[in-house]
Coordinates of C-alpha atoms in Angstrom, one line a residue:
Chain A
X1 CA 0.4 -0.1 0.0
X2 CA 1.0 3.6 -1.1
X3 CA 2.8 5.8 1.8
X4 CA 2.1 9.1 2.1
X5 CA 6.0 9.7 1.1
X6 CA 8.9 11.9 2.5
X7 CA 7.6 13.9 5.1
X8 CA 9.7 16.4 7.3
X9 CA 9.5 16.8 11.2
X10 CA 8.5 20.1 12.2
X11 CA 9.6 22.8 14.9
X12 CA 7.8 25.3 17.8
X13 CA 9.5 26.4 20.5
X14 CA 7.8 27.7 24.1
X15 CA 8.7 30.1 25.9
X16 CA 5.2 30.4 28.6
X17 CA 6.3 28.1 31.0
X18 CA 4.6 24.6 31.4
X19 CA 3.5 23.8 34.7
X20 CA 3.4 19.5 35.1
X21 CA 1.8 17.7 37.7
X22 CA 4.5 17.2 40.1
X23 CA 4.5 21.1 40.9
X24 CA 7.7 21.4 38.7
X25 CA 7.9 23.8 35.7
X26 CA 9.3 23.1 32.0
X27 CA 10.5 27.0 31.7
X28 CA 11.2 26.8 28.1
X29 CA 10.9 24.2 25.9
X30 CA 10.9 22.8 22.3
X31 CA 8.0 20.4 20.7
X32 CA 8.9 18.4 17.3
X33 CA 6.1 17.3 15.4
X34 CA 5.4 16.0 12.2
X35 CA 1.4 16.5 10.4
X36 CA 0.1 15.0 7.3
X37 CA -2.6 15.5 5.0
X38 CA -4.1 18.7 4.9
X39 CA -6.4 20.4 7.4
X40 CA -9.7 21.9 6.2
X41 CA -11.4 25.1 5.8
X42 CA -13.4 24.9 9.2
X43 CA -10.2 23.1 10.8
X44 CA -12.5 20.5 11.8
X45 CA -10.8 17.0 10.5
X46 CA -7.6 17.2 12.4
X47 CA -6.8 13.7 14.4
X48 CA -3.8 14.0 17.2
X49 CA -2.2 10.7 17.3
X50 CA -0.3 10.0 20.5
X51 CA 3.0 7.8 20.7
X52 CA 4.2 5.3 23.2
X53 CA 7.1 4.1 24.8
X54 CA 9.8 3.9 22.7
X55 CA 8.1 5.8 20.0
X56 CA 8.6 9.1 18.2
X57 CA 6.9 12.0 16.4
X58 CA 7.5 10.2 13.2
X59 CA 4.4 8.3 12.5
X60 CA 3.9 7.6 8.8
X61 CA 5.8 8.1 5.8
X62 CA 9.5 7.9 4.9
X63 CA 12.5 10.5 6.4
X64 CA 14.5 11.7 3.3
X65 CA 18.6 12.6 3.6
X66 CA 20.0 16.0 2.5
X67 CA 19.5 15.8 -1.6
X68 CA 15.6 15.0 -0.6
X69 CA 16.1 10.7 -0.8
X70 CA 14.2 8.6 0.8
X71 CA 16.2 6.6 3.6
X72 CA 16.1 3.4 4.0
X73 CA 14.2 1.4 6.6
X74 CA 12.8 5.3 7.6
X75 CA 9.0 4.6 7.7
X76 CA 7.0 5.6 10.5
X77 CA 6.1 3.6 13.4
X78 CA 2.5 3.4 12.3
X79 CA 2.6 3.3 8.8
X80 CA 0.3 0.4 7.7
X81 CA -2.1 2.3 10.3
X82 CA -2.1 6.4 8.9
X83 CA -1.4 7.2 5.1
X84 CA -3.7 7.7 2.2
X85 CA -6.2 5.0 2.0
X86 CA -5.3 3.6 4.7
X87 CA -7.6 3.2 7.8
X88 CA -6.8 6.7 9.3
X89 CA -6.8 8.3 5.9
X90 CA -4.6 11.3 5.1
X91 CA -6.6 12.0 2.1
X92 CA -9.7 13.0 4.8
X93 CA -7.9 13.8 8.0
X94 CA -5.0 16.0 9.1
X95 CA -3.3 14.0 11.2
X96 CA -0.5 15.3 13.5
X97 CA 1.5 13.6 16.3
X98 CA 3.8 15.4 18.8
X99 CA 7.4 14.2 20.4
X100 CA 6.3 14.5 24.2
X101 CA 8.4 16.5 26.3
X102 CA 11.6 14.2 28.3
X103 CA 11.8 11.9 25.1
X104 CA 15.0 11.3 23.2
X105 CA 13.9 12.1 19.5
X106 CA 14.3 16.0 19.3
X107 CA 11.8 17.3 21.8
X108 CA 13.0 18.8 25.2
X109 CA 14.5 16.3 27.3
X110 CA 17.1 15.4 29.6
X111 CA 19.8 15.8 27.0
X112 CA 19.0 19.1 26.9
X113 CA 20.7 22.1 28.8
X114 CA 18.6 23.1 31.8
X115 CA 18.1 26.9 31.0
X116 CA 18.1 26.8 35.0
X117 CA 21.1 25.8 35.6
X118 CA 22.7 25.8 32.1
X119 CA 23.8 22.3 32.7
X120 CA 22.3 19.5 31.0
X121 CA 19.5 18.2 32.9
X122 CA 20.4 14.3 32.8
X123 CA 18.8 13.0 35.9
X124 CA 17.5 16.5 37.0
X125 CA 14.9 16.5 34.1
X126 CA 11.6 16.9 35.9
X127 CA 9.4 13.8 36.0
X128 CA 6.9 14.3 33.3
X129 CA 2.7 12.7 33.4
X130 CA 0.4 11.6 30.8
X131 CA -1.4 14.8 31.9
X132 CA 1.7 16.7 31.3
X133 CA 2.2 15.4 28.2
X134 CA -1.7 16.0 26.7
X135 CA -1.0 19.7 28.2
X136 CA 1.9 19.8 25.9
X137 CA 0.1 18.4 23.2
X138 CA -2.4 20.8 23.3
X139 CA -0.1 23.5 23.0
X140 CA 1.1 22.5 19.8
X141 CA -2.9 22.4 19.0
X142 CA -3.3 26.1 20.0
X143 CA -0.5 27.2 17.8
X144 CA -1.8 25.3 15.0
X145 CA -5.0 27.2 15.3
X146 CA -7.0 23.7 16.1
X147 CA -9.7 23.9 18.9
X148 CA -11.5 21.0 18.4
X149 CA -10.0 17.7 17.2
X150 CA -12.3 14.9 14.9
X151 CA -10.5 12.2 17.0
X152 CA -7.5 11.3 19.1
X153 CA -5.9 7.7 18.6
X154 CA -3.2 6.4 20.5
X155 CA -2.0 2.6 21.3
X156 CA -0.4 1.4 24.9
X157 CA 0.9 4.8 26.3
X158 CA -0.5 6.4 23.3
X159 CA -4.4 5.1 24.4
X160 CA -3.4 6.3 27.9
X161 CA -3.1 9.8 26.4
X162 CA -5.7 9.3 24.5
X163 CA -8.1 8.5 27.2
X164 CA -6.4 11.5 29.5
X165 CA -7.1 13.7 26.2
X166 CA -10.8 13.3 27.3
X167 CA -11.0 14.0 30.6
X168 CA -8.4 17.3 30.7
X169 CA -9.6 18.9 27.6
X170 CA -13.5 16.9 27.0
X171 CA -14.7 19.8 24.7
X172 CA -11.7 19.4 22.5
X173 CA -11.9 15.8 21.5
X174 CA -14.7 14.6 19.5
X175 CA -13.9 10.8 19.3
X176 CA -11.2 8.7 21.3
X177 CA -9.9 5.9 19.8
X178 CA -8.0 3.5 22.6
X179 CA -6.1 0.7 21.6
X180 CA -4.0 -1.9 23.6
X181 CA -4.2 0.2 26.4
X182 CA -5.4 0.2 30.2
X183 CA -6.8 2.8 32.7
X184 CA -3.9 1.9 35.1
X185 CA -0.6 -0.3 35.0
X186 CA -1.1 -3.4 37.3
X187 CA 1.6 -4.3 40.2
X188 CA 3.2 -6.9 37.5
X189 CA 3.4 -4.1 35.0
X190 CA 4.8 -2.0 37.5
X191 CA 7.4 -4.5 38.8
X192 CA 8.5 -4.6 34.7
X193 CA 9.2 -1.5 34.6
X194 CA 11.2 -1.2 37.5
X195 CA 13.2 -4.5 36.9
X196 CA 14.2 -2.1 33.6
X197 CA 15.0 1.0 35.5
X198 CA 17.4 -1.0 37.8
X199 CA 19.2 -2.7 34.8
X200 CA 19.5 1.5 34.3
X201 CA 20.4 2.7 37.3
X202 CA 22.7 0.4 38.4
X203 CA 25.2 0.2 35.2
X204 CA 28.4 1.7 36.5
X205 CA 28.0 3.9 33.6
X206 CA 24.4 5.6 34.2
X207 CA 26.7 8.0 37.1
X208 CA 22.9 8.9 38.5
X209 CA 21.5 10.0 35.5
X210 CA 24.9 12.5 34.9
X211 CA 26.6 10.3 32.1
X212 CA 26.9 12.7 29.6
X213 CA 29.5 14.5 30.8
X214 CA 31.4 11.0 31.6
X215 CA 30.9 11.0 27.8
X216 CA 29.6 7.3 28.3
X217 CA 26.1 5.8 27.8
X218 CA 24.9 2.8 29.9
X219 CA 24.2 0.7 27.3
X220 CA 24.4 -2.7 29.3
X221 CA 21.2 -1.6 31.5
X222 CA 19.7 -0.3 28.4
X223 CA 19.9 -3.1 26.7
X224 CA 18.7 -5.5 29.9
X225 CA 15.8 -2.7 29.8
X226 CA 15.0 -3.5 26.4
X227 CA 15.0 -7.5 26.6
X228 CA 12.6 -7.2 29.6
X229 CA 10.2 -4.9 27.4
X230 CA 10.8 -6.9 24.5
X231 CA 9.3 -10.1 26.2
X232 CA 6.4 -8.5 27.7
X233 CA 4.9 -7.1 24.1
X234 CA 5.3 -10.6 23.0
X235 CA 2.7 -13.6 23.4
X236 CA 4.0 -16.9 24.4
X237 CA 2.4 -18.5 21.1
X238 CA 4.6 -16.1 19.0
X239 CA 8.2 -16.7 21.0
X240 CA 7.7 -20.3 20.7
X241 CA 6.6 -20.4 17.0
X242 CA 9.7 -17.7 16.0
X243 CA 12.0 -19.6 18.0
X244 CA 11.2 -22.7 20.1
X245 CA 14.5 -24.1 21.5
X246 CA 16.3 -23.2 18.1
X247 CA 19.9 -23.3 18.9
X248 CA 22.7 -20.7 17.3
X249 CA 24.4 -22.5 14.5
X250 CA 23.4 -25.7 16.1
X251 CA 20.3 -28.1 15.1
X252 CA 17.4 -28.4 17.8
X253 CA 18.3 -32.1 18.4
X254 CA 22.4 -31.4 18.3
X255 CA 24.2 -31.4 21.1
X256 CA 24.3 -28.1 23.4
X257 CA 27.8 -26.4 24.1
X258 CA 27.5 -26.9 27.7
X259 CA 28.2 -23.2 28.3
X260 CA 27.1 -20.4 30.8
X261 CA 27.3 -17.5 29.1
X262 CA 27.9 -18.2 25.5
X263 CA 24.9 -17.3 22.9
X264 CA 23.2 -20.9 22.9
X265 CA 19.4 -20.5 22.1
X266 CA 18.3 -18.0 19.2
X267 CA 16.0 -16.3 21.6
X268 CA 18.5 -15.0 23.2
X269 CA 20.6 -14.0 20.1
X270 CA 17.0 -12.5 19.2
X271 CA 17.0 -10.5 22.8
X272 CA 20.3 -9.2 22.7
X273 CA 20.2 -7.7 18.9
X274 CA 17.0 -6.0 20.2
X275 CA 18.8 -4.7 23.3
X276 CA 22.0 -3.6 21.2
X277 CA 19.6 -1.8 18.4
X278 CA 17.4 -0.2 21.5
X279 CA 21.1 1.0 23.4
X280 CA 22.1 2.8 20.2
X281 CA 19.2 5.1 19.7
X282 CA 17.4 5.2 23.1
X283 CA 18.6 7.7 26.4
X284 CA 18.2 5.7 29.5
X285 CA 16.8 8.9 31.6
X286 CA 14.2 9.1 29.2
X287 CA 13.2 5.4 29.7
X288 CA 13.2 6.0 33.3
X289 CA 10.9 9.2 32.6
X290 CA 8.8 7.2 30.5
X291 CA 8.4 4.2 32.7
X292 CA 7.5 6.4 35.3
X293 CA 4.7 8.6 33.6
X294 CA 3.3 4.6 32.8
X295 CA 3.0 4.0 36.5
X296 CA 1.4 7.1 37.7
X297 CA -1.0 7.1 35.2
X298 CA -4.4 6.4 37.1
X299 CA -7.1 8.6 36.2
X300 CA -9.5 7.4 39.0
X301 CA -7.1 8.3 41.7
X302 CA -8.7 11.4 42.1
X303 CA -11.9 10.0 42.5
X304 CA -11.5 7.4 45.2
X305 CA -10.9 5.1 42.6
X306 CA -13.7 4.9 40.8
X307 CA -12.7 5.2 37.0
X308 CA -16.4 5.5 35.8
X309 CA -16.4 8.8 38.4
X310 CA -13.2 9.7 36.4
X311 CA -14.1 9.0 33.1
X312 CA -18.0 10.8 33.6
X313 CA -17.0 14.4 32.6
X314 CA -16.0 12.9 28.6
X315 CA -18.2 13.9 26.3
X316 CA -16.6 12.1 23.2
X317 CA -17.1 8.8 21.2
X318 CA -15.0 6.2 22.3
X319 CA -13.3 2.9 20.3
X320 CA -11.7 0.8 22.4
X321 CA -9.6 -2.1 21.1
X322 CA -8.2 -4.6 22.4
X323 CA -5.9 -8.2 21.3
X324 CA -6.8 -11.6 22.4
X325 CA -3.0 -12.8 23.4
X326 CA -2.0 -9.5 24.8
X327 CA -1.0 -10.4 28.3
X328 CA 0.6 -6.8 28.9
X329 CA -2.3 -5.1 28.7
X330 CA -5.0 -7.8 28.6
X331 CA -8.6 -7.5 27.3
X332 CA -9.6 -7.3 30.8
X333 CA -8.2 -3.9 31.0
X334 CA -10.0 -2.4 28.2
X335 CA -13.3 -4.2 29.4
X336 CA -12.4 -2.0 32.2
X337 CA -12.1 1.0 30.4
X338 CA -15.2 -0.3 28.3
X339 CA -17.2 -0.8 31.9
X340 CA -16.8 2.6 33.0
X341 CA -18.0 4.0 30.3
X342 CA -21.1 2.1 29.7
X343 CA -21.7 3.2 33.1
X344 CA -22.0 6.5 32.5
X345 CA -24.0 5.7 29.3
X346 CA -20.9 7.3 26.8
X347 CA -21.2 5.8 23.6
X348 CA -18.3 2.9 22.9
X349 CA -17.9 0.5 21.3
X350 CA -15.3 -2.6 21.6
X351 CA -13.3 -4.6 19.6
X352 CA -11.7 -7.8 21.1
X353 CA -9.5 -9.1 18.1
X354 CA -8.2 -12.6 18.2
X355 CA -4.5 -12.2 17.2
X356 CA -2.0 -14.3 18.0
X357 CA 0.8 -11.2 18.1
X358 CA 0.4 -10.3 21.7
X359 CA 0.9 -6.6 23.0
X360 CA 2.8 -5.9 19.2
X361 CA -0.3 -6.7 17.7
X362 CA -1.4 -3.0 18.1
X363 CA 1.4 -1.9 15.5
X364 CA 1.3 -4.9 13.1
X365 CA -1.2 -5.7 10.0
X366 CA -4.4 -7.3 10.9
X367 CA -7.3 -7.1 8.4
X368 CA -10.1 -7.5 11.3
X369 CA -8.1 -4.5 13.5
X370 CA -7.3 -2.2 10.3
X371 CA -11.0 -3.0 9.0
X372 CA -12.8 -1.8 12.3
X373 CA -10.2 1.3 12.8
X374 CA -11.2 2.1 9.2
X375 CA -15.0 2.1 9.6
X376 CA -14.7 4.2 12.6
X377 CA -13.2 6.8 11.1
X378 CA -14.8 6.5 7.6
X379 CA -17.9 7.5 10.4
X380 CA -15.8 10.0 11.7
X381 CA -15.3 11.5 8.0
X382 CA -19.2 11.1 7.0
X383 CA -20.0 12.9 9.9
X384 CA -17.6 16.0 9.4
X385 CA -19.3 15.9 5.5
X386 CA -22.8 16.2 7.2
X387 CA -21.7 19.0 9.6
X388 CA -20.1 20.7 6.9
X389 CA -23.5 20.5 4.4
X390 CA -25.8 21.5 7.4
X391 CA -23.3 24.7 7.9
X392 CA -23.8 25.4 4.2
X393 CA -27.5 25.1 4.6
X394 CA -27.6 26.8 7.4
X395 CA -25.4 30.0 5.8
X396 CA -27.9 29.5 2.6
X397 CA -31.2 30.2 4.7
X398 CA -29.3 33.3 6.3
X399 CA -28.9 34.2 2.9
X400 CA -32.1 33.8 1.9
X401 CA -33.9 35.8 4.6
Chain P
X1 CA -54.1 -8.4 9.6
X2 CA -51.5 -5.7 7.2
X3 CA -48.1 -6.6 6.7
X4 CA -45.3 -5.4 8.1
X5 CA -41.3 -5.6 8.1
X6 CA -39.3 -7.6 10.8
X7 CA -38.2 -4.2 12.2
X8 CA -41.5 -2.9 12.2
X9 CA -43.3 -5.6 14.4
X10 CA -40.0 -5.7 17.0
X11 CA -39.9 -1.8 16.8
X12 CA -43.6 -1.6 18.2
X13 CA -41.9 -3.4 21.3
X14 CA -39.7 -0.5 22.0
X15 CA -41.2 2.6 23.3
X16 CA -39.6 5.7 21.7
X17 CA -36.2 7.3 23.3
X18 CA -35.5 3.7 25.2
X19 CA -32.4 3.0 26.0
X20 CA -31.7 -0.7 24.6
X21 CA -29.3 -3.6 24.5
X22 CA -29.3 -5.6 21.8
X23 CA -27.7 -9.1 22.6
X24 CA -26.7 -10.5 19.8
X25 CA -26.9 -7.5 17.3
X26 CA -25.3 -9.2 14.5
X27 CA -24.9 -6.2 11.5
X28 CA -26.4 -4.0 13.6
X29 CA -29.5 -3.0 11.5
X30 CA -32.0 -3.3 14.3
X31 CA -30.0 -0.9 16.5
X32 CA -29.8 1.9 13.8
X33 CA -33.1 1.2 12.8
X34 CA -34.6 2.0 16.2
X35 CA -32.0 4.8 16.6
X36 CA -33.4 6.3 13.4
X37 CA -37.0 6.0 13.4
X38 CA -37.3 5.3 17.4
X39 CA -34.8 7.8 18.8
X40 CA -33.4 4.6 20.9
X41 CA -30.2 5.0 22.2
X42 CA -27.9 2.0 23.7
X43 CA -25.4 -1.0 22.4
X44 CA -25.2 -3.7 21.1
X45 CA -23.4 -6.8 22.0
X46 CA -21.9 -9.5 19.2
X47 CA -19.5 -12.0 18.8
X48 CA -18.7 -12.3 14.8
X49 CA -15.8 -10.2 13.5
X50 CA -17.5 -9.4 10.5
X51 CA -20.7 -8.4 11.9
X52 CA -18.7 -6.2 14.8
X53 CA -17.0 -4.1 11.7
X54 CA -20.3 -3.8 9.8
X55 CA -22.0 -2.3 13.1
X56 CA -19.2 -0.1 13.2
X57 CA -19.6 1.2 9.4
X58 CA -23.5 1.6 10.1
X59 CA -22.0 3.9 13.6
X60 CA -24.1 1.8 15.7
X61 CA -22.2 1.5 19.7
X62 CA -21.2 -2.4 19.4
X63 CA -19.2 -4.6 22.1
X64 CA -17.5 -7.7 21.0
X65 CA -18.3 -10.1 23.9
X66 CA -18.9 -13.7 24.0
X67 CA -22.7 -13.8 25.9
X68 CA -22.0 -17.1 27.5
X69 CA -19.8 -14.9 29.8
X70 CA -22.6 -13.2 30.9
X71 CA -23.6 -9.6 31.1
X72 CA -20.9 -8.7 34.3
X73 CA -19.9 -5.2 32.2
X74 CA -23.6 -4.0 32.8
X75 CA -25.2 -2.9 36.4
X76 CA -28.8 -3.6 37.3
X77 CA -31.7 -2.0 35.3
X78 CA -29.1 -0.2 33.4
X79 CA -31.7 -0.3 30.4
X80 CA -35.1 0.1 29.2
X81 CA -35.2 -2.6 27.1
X82 CA -33.0 -5.7 26.6
X83 CA -33.5 -7.7 23.3
X84 CA -32.5 -11.0 22.6
X85 CA -33.8 -11.7 19.2
X86 CA -32.9 -14.6 17.3
X87 CA -29.8 -15.1 19.6
X88 CA -31.6 -17.7 22.4
X89 CA -31.4 -21.2 20.2
X90 CA -27.5 -20.3 19.9
X91 CA -27.1 -20.0 23.9
X92 CA -25.4 -23.1 26.0
X93 CA -26.5 -20.9 28.9
X94 CA -29.9 -20.3 28.0
X95 CA -31.5 -20.3 31.4
X96 CA -28.9 -17.7 32.9
X97 CA -28.9 -15.6 30.2
X98 CA -32.7 -14.9 30.3
X99 CA -32.1 -14.3 34.5
X100 CA -29.0 -11.7 32.8
X101 CA -31.6 -10.2 30.4
X102 CA -33.8 -9.5 33.2
X103 CA -31.5 -8.3 35.8
X104 CA -30.2 -5.6 33.5
X105 CA -33.4 -4.5 31.6
X106 CA -36.1 -3.1 32.8
X107 CA -38.3 -5.1 30.3
X108 CA -36.7 -8.2 28.0
X109 CA -37.6 -9.0 24.0
X110 CA -37.3 -12.4 23.2
X111 CA -38.0 -14.1 19.7
X112 CA -36.7 -17.9 18.9
X113 CA -37.8 -20.2 16.4
X114 CA -40.9 -22.3 17.3
X115 CA -40.2 -26.0 17.0
X116 CA -44.1 -26.9 17.6
X117 CA -44.9 -25.2 14.2
X118 CA -47.1 -27.2 12.5
X119 CA -44.9 -28.0 9.1
X120 CA -42.2 -29.1 12.0
X121 CA -44.5 -31.6 13.9
X122 CA -45.3 -33.3 10.6
X123 CA -41.9 -33.7 9.9
X124 CA -41.1 -35.3 13.1
X125 CA -44.4 -37.5 12.8
X126 CA -43.1 -38.9 9.6
X127 CA -39.8 -39.7 11.5
X128 CA -37.7 -36.7 10.1
X129 CA -36.0 -33.5 12.0
X130 CA -37.6 -30.4 10.7
X131 CA -35.5 -28.4 7.8
X132 CA -37.5 -25.3 7.4
X133 CA -36.9 -21.3 6.5
X134 CA -36.6 -20.6 10.3
X135 CA -34.7 -24.1 11.0
X136 CA -32.6 -24.2 7.9
X137 CA -29.9 -26.9 9.2
X138 CA -29.6 -30.5 9.0
X139 CA -29.2 -32.0 12.6
X140 CA -25.5 -32.5 12.5
X141 CA -25.0 -29.1 11.4
X142 CA -27.2 -26.8 13.2
X143 CA -25.9 -23.7 15.3
X144 CA -29.2 -24.0 16.9
X145 CA -27.9 -25.8 20.2
X146 CA -31.5 -25.4 22.1
X147 CA -34.5 -26.0 20.3
X148 CA -37.7 -25.2 22.1
X149 CA -41.4 -24.8 21.5
X150 CA -43.8 -21.6 22.2
X151 CA -45.5 -23.6 25.0
X152 CA -41.7 -24.1 26.5
X153 CA -40.6 -20.5 26.8
X154 CA -44.3 -20.0 28.8
X155 CA -43.1 -22.5 31.5
X156 CA -39.2 -21.2 31.2
X157 CA -40.7 -17.5 31.7
X158 CA -42.7 -18.6 34.8
X159 CA -39.7 -20.6 36.7
X160 CA -37.8 -17.5 36.4
X161 CA -40.5 -15.4 37.9
X162 CA -40.9 -13.4 34.7
X163 CA -44.3 -11.8 33.8
X164 CA -44.9 -12.0 30.2
X165 CA -46.4 -8.4 29.0
X166 CA -47.4 -9.5 25.3
X167 CA -46.8 -12.8 23.6
X168 CA -47.6 -13.6 19.9
X169 CA -45.9 -15.7 16.8
X170 CA -44.4 -14.3 13.7
X171 CA -44.4 -15.8 10.3
X172 CA -42.3 -14.3 7.5
X173 CA -43.0 -14.2 3.8
X174 CA -40.6 -12.2 1.7
X175 CA -40.2 -8.8 3.0
X176 CA -43.5 -8.6 5.2
X177 CA -44.4 -10.3 8.5
X178 CA -47.8 -11.7 10.0
X179 CA -48.4 -11.7 13.3
X180 CA -50.2 -14.4 14.6
X181 CA -52.0 -14.6 17.9
X182 CA -54.2 -17.7 17.4
X183 CA -52.7 -20.8 18.4
X184 CA -49.3 -19.4 18.0
X185 CA -47.9 -22.5 19.3
X186 CA -49.1 -24.4 16.3
X187 CA -49.1 -21.6 13.9
X188 CA -46.1 -19.3 13.9
X189 CA -42.5 -20.3 12.5
X190 CA -41.1 -17.5 15.3
X191 CA -42.1 -17.1 18.9
X192 CA -41.9 -13.4 20.2
X193 CA -42.4 -12.8 24.2
X194 CA -42.1 -9.1 25.7
X195 CA -41.5 -9.8 29.7
X196 CA -40.5 -7.7 33.0
X197 CA -39.5 -9.3 36.1
X198 CA -42.5 -10.6 38.2

């Protein structure tokens, strides 16, 4: 399927401080974002896509080199979902994705200079929450002159931001599509995050988060963090199918090496490869910040733990999607969201996709999943069309009288 | 008796503006009809992927659930009316589902193929399981794991403390449906009951 082609990230600088949930402030900050498609005349067709843990503002299309030639393997992380003729069709919608503050893909983050001290933030970068990110994204929309979103869409941690949008800025969101997400992390989810954080923090190259000054990267910690994360993204079945007990450079029935430290099983090779790749581009402090944002997300907390009460103030319509083999954010977690919405008579549809791929399924091609998203956005597009005709008819009536 | 479409017949059982839960809502056509013709709101429940997709295309709220797991998603009395149209015969937990229907809805409507329709009786008298428009399957491949008669349901409703508000039979021919009030257990292919908790 055709891609949107070469896209170029854009940058906005903000000097009005961003007040954070913790009480701290981001005094001066830059946000990087990408947009696809055209904003229509009444600015009603904007869709905000929220990114997950290790993703960026580069959702769809390709990046180019200095000569304008598309770079190999530069497709956005949700290129199969967003583009011309795709489930979220950029021929109909104006799509925006903002790199969240604290990230390591261009927006202000721990690797940048703290304007208060003139030194690199490192571990001093303030804790940011899902709510803080939503407020930062709202400022980008303000600058772009978008008052109301046709929809906000996100998967996993991105789904949490999408949910949060409907609570923090209810009047600015008409539809919320929350995929493979949860209303808060379970103890097990937090436990996995903690193992990842400990791997990073205890790496001797971490230097309490100020490793930039030492010219090193806590690569070993990042590798282990990514390995742990990766295990939770895949289902048991998919891992078994992909690797089974296959050995590296030997047949399954061959004698093993009888070594405790050499690479033995294919699954080890795969995890090490993923870890290596990740430690090349991801920032250790960002990993700590983002996993903490996940841990802290709990919109029901301010309502005595009552999620339905928390979601009562939302006015948007919802589409919730989960995947049967996702054990990181299982269908039961999505059903909690659906139940809370149903309790307050919100418009909600829920699709539980029988996919084998675990949590990763939300990024993969699956006709049933993509069909439902396509149908939902198709209805939104029809609604926009109807609104436009009604506005035009009302204008004609005014003209006639 | 003038002929009406199936949608019209069933819609008359649903007061305008009702909050509706449609169990086994299929492609959502009836919910869309209730929304457009009678100003109803609510949700459909459906298990099948293609039907969930069809509902989404229609803009009908649909929740993908297996009815065999019950209706724990919904609180008591959260709907004015719960529909179980042509669904009951596919469920293993028929009686539990009937109780759930009466729990979450103030009223319920159930329709199912009437096994005692006279052509079926003739077929059984001849020694063969009936195959008809309402029961179009062979005994070995039928998805209808519950076969019941109009009269049977009256017994089940009574057993579960349900008060039958109205009941009738239906015969469908082409796009039209004929309501049968006289001897429905004998003369109707489909049984329809509207009930509330007694």
